[in-house]
């Protein structure tokens, strides 16, 4: 006899399903609980029909609580009564579990034929092997087919269970059927079916009722709401209820009573109502639990069942004296617990929350604390223990702080910053030791900077101002994070407070030389950061704060080296000194202290200005790897932003856009401090313009700037990129005004170096376009002078290129100088512009020389005079055009075609040209084909030959 009955019996049931009478309507009482139960109803109908023919049966209907098994049994009762079958019914209840033969008494009391058997059933039950009323039942059943229906058999009292087992053993001799219903949570065969010596003459069926499908849920929605439900609504309802028919019914009734309609706009409402209904069902099941030991284990299981094995859960509940098998059975019978992956688990988060919420607050907190300690001893998952500690009262245990810190690190690795912050806040409640507390505070501030910057600022401010050696060791790192966050206004004040809190490095004993050096290093780091914060805001003279202390002649820390390198660079003097200081700031392991991020970023920016772009890129990649490994999102975002500026300088806007997008993921725009708005906006506009997304850049430029944000140095960058946008819009007057405003800001901040922002050349180009040649030349010459003083090839080449566009007599020489200087940089886009401009200038100059050489000879002797010099064909200096490719064809080339032609003539391969111009190889091929066609030449070989011929001339 198999789980689903004999094969012969099953086949016989299947071919008789046509005898099944349609079940209840969906709208009738209980109809919703019989949705999608056609197969089960057909099987029961067949069993009842065969019972009339004298064939006994045992049918067990199982399902999770609320699956409708009792409703299905009641349908069978009505169906059997309609066909003249005697029906005896009973229901096992928790109240009768301690009453002997409680269910048997209900069965026999249901019919007058057994009235005489009731007195001995309850008065004389001590004799062994006694089964009151069983013989009489079998006798009566032979006279008329009888159906016994017992609901909730998982709650049977032991004597009634033995009585039913005895009945099952005698079934082959009587036309009697036993139909039972129970919770499927037990997932075991009823005991009276185990090992029964039944023959093939007894039909045995076991039905497991599944939840409603999406189609069945849609039918229920249509029946209750009187309209077809939206697809998203039905999906949400199916997921929220798990397809449980009772929960679906109650949820829809309450949903309809609230006046809602089953559409997409009410998905949230149905989810909330489904959670309420599920919780109420759980509360009702909780109220039915009368065994304190089972209730304690259930609560412990709800708290840590996913973290600990069941024996540990029992030990936590203090119910070790109760057999585990009994506890398991009682928990499964409650309907609040199920078996998943071989473990007992509470059926869902809503039920789990309801179980925990039913506990008194103090008891709940104590249970979580005990569970956390037990999970720690069992070496459970850190995040699981962290979740327990979040709901437990602080105990001051050292292991708790360490575990919460590890849980926070794991949460950050998974991208759950909110959870990581919660773990760290909880760690501060233990409370930890002073040194550990400072470390946790700093870690928490790093995390909160990306989700709650205001809260992070308050924590940093408190840490910087806090007295004591433990806080002093972390002041500079806290101030470093403050500057990274962008609140430069408050950074100045907190740095001043930090220096005041430790005026002499906490005055270590003179004999302790290591402590003295440590204190001096900390103070020097704070001084360096204070020098960074001081010039970042334009402050009126009447309220100006005292200047930052002067740095020592010889820097002892990388932080001071990085700041001094940047100060040297923005002044535009001492390029070699700036480079040396920047490299010292980036030297690994030179100070024995955790390096600060802001000075190292300034050192990388210095290397960008000195022209050491590849070196800067290497250090930036290392900085990003470090920030990402240590889960410091603000530092990672700042590194990515600076690397995006590096890519823009190299003419790689695609890579810049990639890093800007990555920075947005590390530090979402909504989490950035308002004072840093100009910095990030300027970077986004510059990146969009470089990638040709002009409309997007224009939209960003038109957004209002937060109050006071434009008073900081980032405002100069924003003015500059708005000027670039005005250039794109062909508005030189507005561009000149914006570039001049940016220049005034930079000069006020002491930024003279044109390598930082070449605003003078931009103003000069705009002035030249407006006809103000004198002003244009003055600014261009000034930028060239400052660039030559600084000495970086990129700055000199840019200045020469600008000046060449507005002077005629030495234009070619300046363009050659620009090509020479820009060729030593990594900015391929600027180099290409210079090469194209030089080629065009050489083309114009040499064409004029060729015309001048031909005109006198033709005028003196005519074209056919004897002895007259017949000049060779006129040559186009851009590519050595012969006579059949006259110079007027060169202007017919588009700027992109000119650039490709010049680079091809200089020997670059198509892939190299594509990289230089930031286009695809296919685009280069198409441009060169167009060049050959327009210049009437046959390919790259002629292009190179003509170019060499031009150079020989």
Tab-separated table of N, CA and C in Angstrom, residues 25 43 88 104 125 182 190 194 203 276 301 315 351 356 391 394 408 437 477 511 565 598 793 802 862 906:
chain	number	residue	atom	x	y	z
A	25	UNK	N	-20.655	26.668	-5.228
A	25	UNK	CA	-20.311	27.873	-5.963
A	25	UNK	C	-19.260	28.652	-5.192
A	43	UNK	N	-12.418	12.627	-6.126
A	43	UNK	CA	-11.939	11.438	-5.438
A	43	UNK	C	-12.841	11.076	-4.253
A	88	UNK	N	-20.957	9.912	10.655
A	88	UNK	CA	-20.604	10.216	12.046
A	88	UNK	C	-19.419	11.183	12.025
A	104	UNK	N	-13.870	9.738	20.210
A	104	UNK	CA	-14.738	8.571	20.074
A	104	UNK	C	-16.116	8.895	20.629
A	125	UNK	N	-13.116	2.435	31.763
A	125	UNK	CA	-12.125	2.533	30.684
A	125	UNK	C	-10.764	2.017	31.118
A	182	UNK	N	-6.065	16.867	8.634
A	182	UNK	CA	-5.025	17.289	9.577
A	182	UNK	C	-4.134	18.328	8.909
A	190	UNK	N	-0.611	9.118	8.909
A	190	UNK	CA	-1.330	8.859	10.165
A	190	UNK	C	-0.906	7.520	10.749
A	194	UNK	N	-0.044	3.115	9.437
A	194	UNK	CA	1.305	2.575	9.419
A	194	UNK	C	1.279	1.114	9.858
A	203	UNK	N	-9.663	0.775	0.008
A	203	UNK	CA	-9.130	1.922	-0.726
A	203	UNK	C	-8.417	2.857	0.246
A	276	UNK	N	-1.696	41.970	7.948
A	276	UNK	CA	-2.541	42.046	9.139
A	276	UNK	C	-3.311	40.739	9.349
A	301	UNK	N	12.377	29.622	18.888
A	301	UNK	CA	12.505	29.313	17.468
A	301	UNK	C	12.278	30.562	16.612
A	315	UNK	N	17.397	24.083	24.255
A	315	UNK	CA	18.206	24.444	25.420
A	315	UNK	C	18.029	25.920	25.771
A	351	UNK	N	4.509	36.045	10.774
A	351	UNK	CA	4.226	35.181	11.920
A	351	UNK	C	5.338	35.294	12.955
A	356	UNK	N	7.066	37.190	18.405
A	356	UNK	CA	7.989	37.949	19.243
A	356	UNK	C	7.282	39.131	19.897
A	391	UNK	N	18.329	43.628	19.130
A	391	UNK	CA	17.091	43.585	19.912
A	391	UNK	C	17.325	43.176	21.358
A	394	UNK	N	22.024	45.931	26.194
A	394	UNK	CA	23.493	45.919	26.263
A	394	UNK	C	23.976	45.145	27.476
A	408	UNK	N	29.014	44.446	10.741
A	408	UNK	CA	28.947	45.665	9.936
A	408	UNK	C	29.816	45.545	8.693
A	437	UNK	N	36.014	52.540	21.078
A	437	UNK	CA	34.903	53.454	20.814
A	437	UNK	C	35.270	54.477	19.748
A	477	UNK	N	42.188	61.749	11.362
A	477	UNK	CA	41.421	60.940	10.414
A	477	UNK	C	39.972	61.398	10.368
A	511	UNK	N	60.667	62.253	28.216
A	511	UNK	CA	61.505	61.058	28.107
A	511	UNK	C	60.968	60.051	27.111
A	565	UNK	N	52.731	70.504	-1.306
A	565	UNK	CA	52.849	70.282	-2.753
A	565	UNK	C	51.734	71.011	-3.487
A	598	UNK	N	42.798	63.106	2.070
A	598	UNK	CA	42.787	64.425	1.431
A	598	UNK	C	44.176	64.842	0.988
A	793	UNK	N	54.578	70.997	-19.857
A	793	UNK	CA	54.388	71.047	-21.313
A	793	UNK	C	52.932	71.266	-21.712
A	802	UNK	N	46.587	78.867	-28.070
A	802	UNK	CA	45.657	80.003	-27.976
A	802	UNK	C	46.242	81.238	-28.648
A	862	UNK	N	56.124	85.101	-69.681
A	862	UNK	CA	54.992	84.328	-70.167
A	862	UNK	C	55.214	82.867	-69.907
A	906	UNK	N	51.169	61.252	-41.009
A	906	UNK	CA	52.295	61.156	-40.083
A	906	UNK	C	52.618	59.712	-39.705
